[in-house]
Amino acid sequence: MTAYEILPDSTRVWIYQASRPFTAAELNELTRYLHQFADRWVSHNKALRSFADVFHNQFVVLMVDESQAGASGCSIDSSVHFLQKLSAHFKIDLFDRLTFAYQEDGVVKTAHKDQFVQLFEQGIISEETLVFDNLVKNKADFEQQWLKPLKENWH
């Protein structure tokens, strides 16, 4: 079983959408950094049962099982600082909340919210277009509600 598989459905989730897909070389390096961070992530000197990885070559996902130890303000701050360093290192934005991601023929595409509205008005995307909801709160929602039709999404 993988670290991801053993985490309960209630595990807390944070999703950071990259401004572009990571290259294969970047993914190898990034994945190594993420796994190291998850292995060392602590809250009040207590190791967190956590997981970190990249999904769809474009989403950095952090998870913490808070049934053992909760993610404190300091531990969350440390994750944000870590991700800021990754953003600078890879010259990529992980903090743009005004760009939405959706799938078109199985490929992840992104559009700024204004462009997203235009794409909808032009019929390029529809209520059936699968859109990523990066605000899901836990592993169960991540698995079942992260990617869903626009008509079922907050967007």
PDB file of C-alpha atoms in Angstrom:
ATOM      1  CA  MET A   1       0.000   0.000   0.000  1.00  0.00           C
ATOM      2  CA  THR A   2       1.173   3.521  -0.763  1.00  0.00           C
ATOM      3  CA  ALA A   3       1.243   6.426   1.685  1.00  0.00           C
ATOM      4  CA  TYR A   4      -1.713   7.913  -0.183  1.00  0.00           C
ATOM      5  CA  GLU A   5      -3.823   4.761   0.047  1.00  0.00           C
ATOM      6  CA  ILE A   6      -3.523   4.426   3.816  1.00  0.00           C
ATOM      7  CA  LEU A   7      -4.737   7.951   4.524  1.00  0.00           C
ATOM      8  CA  PRO A   8      -8.374   8.106   5.707  1.00  0.00           C
ATOM      9  CA  ASP A   9     -11.069   9.905   3.724  1.00  0.00           C
ATOM     10  CA  SER A  10     -11.086  12.702   6.327  1.00  0.00           C
ATOM     11  CA  THR A  11      -7.464  13.635   5.507  1.00  0.00           C
ATOM     12  CA  ARG A  12      -7.122  17.387   4.937  1.00  0.00           C
ATOM     13  CA  VAL A  13      -6.155  18.497   1.415  1.00  0.00           C
ATOM     14  CA  TRP A  14      -4.482  21.551  -0.122  1.00  0.00           C
ATOM     15  CA  ILE A  15      -4.218  21.862  -3.906  1.00  0.00           C
ATOM     16  CA  TYR A  16      -1.862  24.270  -5.664  1.00  0.00           C
ATOM     17  CA  GLN A  17      -2.404  24.655  -9.384  1.00  0.00           C
ATOM     18  CA  ALA A  18       0.695  25.459 -11.406  1.00  0.00           C
ATOM     19  CA  SER A  19       0.539  28.130 -14.099  1.00  0.00           C
ATOM     20  CA  ARG A  20       1.798  25.577 -16.614  1.00  0.00           C
ATOM     21  CA  PRO A  21       2.462  21.832 -16.697  1.00  0.00           C
ATOM     22  CA  PHE A  22       5.771  20.715 -15.250  1.00  0.00           C
ATOM     23  CA  THR A  23       8.283  19.213 -17.668  1.00  0.00           C
ATOM     24  CA  ALA A  24       9.409  15.603 -17.202  1.00  0.00           C
ATOM     25  CA  ALA A  25      12.738  16.763 -15.758  1.00  0.00           C
ATOM     26  CA  GLU A  26      10.976  19.190 -13.412  1.00  0.00           C
ATOM     27  CA  LEU A  27       8.556  16.465 -12.293  1.00  0.00           C
ATOM     28  CA  ASN A  28      11.404  14.183 -11.226  1.00  0.00           C
ATOM     29  CA  GLU A  29      13.009  16.926  -9.158  1.00  0.00           C
ATOM     30  CA  LEU A  30       9.718  18.293  -7.812  1.00  0.00           C
ATOM     31  CA  THR A  31       8.461  14.879  -6.766  1.00  0.00           C
ATOM     32  CA  ARG A  32      11.673  14.264  -4.834  1.00  0.00           C
ATOM     33  CA  TYR A  33      11.298  17.629  -3.030  1.00  0.00           C
ATOM     34  CA  LEU A  34       7.636  16.968  -2.237  1.00  0.00           C
ATOM     35  CA  HIS A  35       8.287  13.517  -0.811  1.00  0.00           C
ATOM     36  CA  GLN A  36      11.134  14.877   1.334  1.00  0.00           C
ATOM     37  CA  PHE A  37       8.879  17.664   2.615  1.00  0.00           C
ATOM     38  CA  ALA A  38       6.055  15.256   3.473  1.00  0.00           C
ATOM     39  CA  ASP A  39       8.491  12.962   5.294  1.00  0.00           C
ATOM     40  CA  ARG A  40       9.755  15.874   7.429  1.00  0.00           C
ATOM     41  CA  TRP A  41       6.566  17.906   7.895  1.00  0.00           C
ATOM     42  CA  VAL A  42       5.910  18.541  11.588  1.00  0.00           C
ATOM     43  CA  SER A  43       3.465  20.363  13.834  1.00  0.00           C
ATOM     44  CA  HIS A  44       4.706  21.379  17.282  1.00  0.00           C
ATOM     45  CA  ASN A  45       7.657  18.980  16.895  1.00  0.00           C
ATOM     46  CA  LYS A  46       5.318  16.085  16.141  1.00  0.00           C
ATOM     47  CA  ALA A  47       5.628  14.372  12.764  1.00  0.00           C
ATOM     48  CA  LEU A  48       2.556  14.762  10.596  1.00  0.00           C
ATOM     49  CA  ARG A  49       1.147  11.768   8.768  1.00  0.00           C
ATOM     50  CA  SER A  50       1.258  13.422   5.389  1.00  0.00           C
ATOM     51  CA  PHE A  51       1.481  12.940   1.656  1.00  0.00           C
ATOM     52  CA  ALA A  52       2.624  15.220  -1.167  1.00  0.00           C
ATOM     53  CA  ASP A  53       2.688  14.631  -4.903  1.00  0.00           C
ATOM     54  CA  VAL A  54       1.912  16.066  -8.331  1.00  0.00           C
ATOM     55  CA  PHE A  55      -1.266  15.173 -10.202  1.00  0.00           C
ATOM     56  CA  HIS A  56      -1.878  15.683 -13.922  1.00  0.00           C
ATOM     57  CA  ASN A  57       1.643  17.195 -14.191  1.00  0.00           C
ATOM     58  CA  GLN A  58       0.156  20.495 -12.987  1.00  0.00           C
ATOM     59  CA  PHE A  59      -1.307  20.226  -9.484  1.00  0.00           C
ATOM     60  CA  VAL A  60       0.758  20.031  -6.318  1.00  0.00           C
ATOM     61  CA  VAL A  61      -1.312  18.250  -3.683  1.00  0.00           C
ATOM     62  CA  LEU A  62      -0.518  18.178   0.039  1.00  0.00           C
ATOM     63  CA  MET A  63      -2.449  16.014   2.490  1.00  0.00           C
ATOM     64  CA  VAL A  64      -2.393  15.639   6.280  1.00  0.00           C
ATOM     65  CA  ASP A  65      -4.197  13.035   8.376  1.00  0.00           C
ATOM     66  CA  GLU A  66      -5.253  15.211  11.290  1.00  0.00           C
ATOM     67  CA  SER A  67      -6.526  12.279  13.358  1.00  0.00           C
ATOM     68  CA  GLN A  68      -2.999  11.849  14.769  1.00  0.00           C
ATOM     69  CA  ALA A  69      -1.785  15.444  14.826  1.00  0.00           C
ATOM     70  CA  GLY A  70      -3.439  18.517  13.384  1.00  0.00           C
ATOM     71  CA  ALA A  71      -1.735  20.873  10.994  1.00  0.00           C
ATOM     72  CA  SER A  72      -1.082  23.984  13.073  1.00  0.00           C
ATOM     73  CA  GLY A  73      -0.705  27.530  11.796  1.00  0.00           C
ATOM     74  CA  CYS A  74       3.068  27.153  11.919  1.00  0.00           C
ATOM     75  CA  SER A  75       3.058  23.871  10.002  1.00  0.00           C
ATOM     76  CA  ILE A  76       0.726  25.327   7.367  1.00  0.00           C
ATOM     77  CA  ASP A  77       2.984  28.384   7.125  1.00  0.00           C
ATOM     78  CA  SER A  78       5.962  26.083   6.593  1.00  0.00           C
ATOM     79  CA  SER A  79       4.157  24.388   3.699  1.00  0.00           C
ATOM     80  CA  VAL A  80       3.349  27.758   2.116  1.00  0.00           C
ATOM     81  CA  HIS A  81       6.984  28.898   2.453  1.00  0.00           C
ATOM     82  CA  PHE A  82       8.110  25.595   0.944  1.00  0.00           C
ATOM     83  CA  LEU A  83       5.745  26.070  -2.008  1.00  0.00           C
ATOM     84  CA  GLN A  84       6.894  29.669  -2.477  1.00  0.00           C
ATOM     85  CA  LYS A  85      10.456  28.386  -2.753  1.00  0.00           C
ATOM     86  CA  LEU A  86       9.344  25.786  -5.286  1.00  0.00           C
ATOM     87  CA  SER A  87       7.546  28.493  -7.285  1.00  0.00           C
ATOM     88  CA  ALA A  88      10.719  30.561  -7.438  1.00  0.00           C
ATOM     89  CA  HIS A  89      12.941  27.578  -8.195  1.00  0.00           C
ATOM     90  CA  PHE A  90      10.800  26.322 -11.079  1.00  0.00           C
ATOM     91  CA  LYS A  91       9.766  29.834 -12.200  1.00  0.00           C
ATOM     92  CA  ILE A  92       6.119  28.859 -11.963  1.00  0.00           C
ATOM     93  CA  ASP A  93       3.118  30.370 -10.166  1.00  0.00           C
ATOM     94  CA  LEU A  94       1.430  28.066  -7.660  1.00  0.00           C
ATOM     95  CA  PHE A  95      -0.722  30.752  -6.048  1.00  0.00           C
ATOM     96  CA  ASP A  96      -2.916  32.156  -8.842  1.00  0.00           C
ATOM     97  CA  ARG A  97      -6.495  31.553  -7.693  1.00  0.00           C
ATOM     98  CA  LEU A  98      -8.038  33.438 -10.625  1.00  0.00           C
ATOM     99  CA  THR A  99      -7.028  30.897 -13.258  1.00  0.00           C
ATOM    100  CA  PHE A 100      -9.341  27.923 -13.607  1.00  0.00           C
ATOM    101  CA  ALA A 101      -8.393  24.477 -14.859  1.00  0.00           C
ATOM    102  CA  TYR A 102     -10.609  22.203 -16.892  1.00  0.00           C
ATOM    103  CA  GLN A 103     -10.263  19.110 -19.045  1.00  0.00           C
ATOM    104  CA  GLU A 104     -10.700  19.020 -22.777  1.00  0.00           C
ATOM    105  CA  ASP A 105     -10.332  15.604 -24.404  1.00  0.00           C
ATOM    106  CA  GLY A 106      -8.428  14.397 -21.332  1.00  0.00           C
ATOM    107  CA  VAL A 107      -5.956  17.299 -21.458  1.00  0.00           C
ATOM    108  CA  VAL A 108      -5.734  19.877 -18.659  1.00  0.00           C
ATOM    109  CA  LYS A 109      -6.289  23.403 -19.931  1.00  0.00           C
ATOM    110  CA  THR A 110      -6.329  26.650 -18.003  1.00  0.00           C
ATOM    111  CA  ALA A 111      -8.029  29.989 -18.463  1.00  0.00           C
ATOM    112  CA  HIS A 112      -8.112  33.182 -16.408  1.00  0.00           C
ATOM    113  CA  LYS A 113     -11.606  33.708 -14.965  1.00  0.00           C
ATOM    114  CA  ASP A 114     -12.468  36.394 -17.577  1.00  0.00           C
ATOM    115  CA  GLN A 115     -11.318  34.158 -20.421  1.00  0.00           C
ATOM    116  CA  PHE A 116     -13.173  31.239 -18.806  1.00  0.00           C
ATOM    117  CA  VAL A 117     -16.427  33.234 -18.991  1.00  0.00           C
ATOM    118  CA  GLN A 118     -15.740  34.059 -22.648  1.00  0.00           C
ATOM    119  CA  LEU A 119     -15.053  30.396 -23.450  1.00  0.00           C
ATOM    120  CA  PHE A 120     -18.407  29.521 -21.897  1.00  0.00           C
ATOM    121  CA  GLU A 121     -20.235  32.272 -23.789  1.00  0.00           C
ATOM    122  CA  GLN A 122     -18.622  31.083 -27.040  1.00  0.00           C
ATOM    123  CA  GLY A 123     -19.693  27.485 -26.373  1.00  0.00           C
ATOM    124  CA  ILE A 124     -16.104  26.225 -26.230  1.00  0.00           C
ATOM    125  CA  ILE A 125     -16.775  25.014 -22.707  1.00  0.00           C
ATOM    126  CA  SER A 126     -20.214  23.975 -21.492  1.00  0.00           C
ATOM    127  CA  GLU A 127     -22.021  22.959 -18.346  1.00  0.00           C
ATOM    128  CA  GLU A 128     -20.714  19.429 -19.008  1.00  0.00           C
ATOM    129  CA  THR A 129     -17.042  20.479 -19.201  1.00  0.00           C
ATOM    130  CA  LEU A 130     -15.037  18.842 -16.425  1.00  0.00           C
ATOM    131  CA  VAL A 131     -13.592  21.510 -14.141  1.00  0.00           C
ATOM    132  CA  PHE A 132     -11.112  21.110 -11.267  1.00  0.00           C
ATOM    133  CA  ASP A 133     -12.357  22.311  -7.878  1.00  0.00           C
ATOM    134  CA  ASN A 134      -9.108  23.092  -6.062  1.00  0.00           C
ATOM    135  CA  LEU A 135     -11.063  24.053  -2.927  1.00  0.00           C
ATOM    136  CA  VAL A 136     -11.972  20.488  -1.927  1.00  0.00           C
ATOM    137  CA  LYS A 137     -11.261  20.011   1.774  1.00  0.00           C
ATOM    138  CA  ASN A 138     -10.514  16.314   2.289  1.00  0.00           C
ATOM    139  CA  LYS A 139      -9.331  13.149   0.543  1.00  0.00           C
ATOM    140  CA  ALA A 140     -12.853  11.811  -0.042  1.00  0.00           C
ATOM    141  CA  ASP A 141     -13.870  15.025  -1.811  1.00  0.00           C
ATOM    142  CA  PHE A 142     -10.552  15.061  -3.675  1.00  0.00           C
ATOM    143  CA  GLU A 143     -11.284  11.605  -5.068  1.00  0.00           C
ATOM    144  CA  GLN A 144     -14.967  12.188  -5.814  1.00  0.00           C
ATOM    145  CA  GLN A 145     -15.460  15.927  -6.333  1.00  0.00           C
ATOM    146  CA  TRP A 146     -12.156  17.444  -7.471  1.00  0.00           C
ATOM    147  CA  LEU A 147     -13.013  16.998 -11.142  1.00  0.00           C
ATOM    148  CA  LYS A 148     -16.675  17.426 -11.939  1.00  0.00           C
ATOM    149  CA  PRO A 149     -18.928  19.030 -14.552  1.00  0.00           C
ATOM    150  CA  LEU A 150     -19.082  22.824 -14.513  1.00  0.00           C
ATOM    151  CA  LYS A 151     -22.816  22.708 -13.731  1.00  0.00           C
ATOM    152  CA  GLU A 152     -21.979  20.960 -10.413  1.00  0.00           C
ATOM    153  CA  ASN A 153     -19.053  23.245  -9.596  1.00  0.00           C
ATOM    154  CA  TRP A 154     -18.775  26.570  -7.767  1.00  0.00           C
ATOM    155  CA  HIS A 155     -17.197  28.167 -10.824  1.00  0.00           C
TER     156      HIS A 155
END
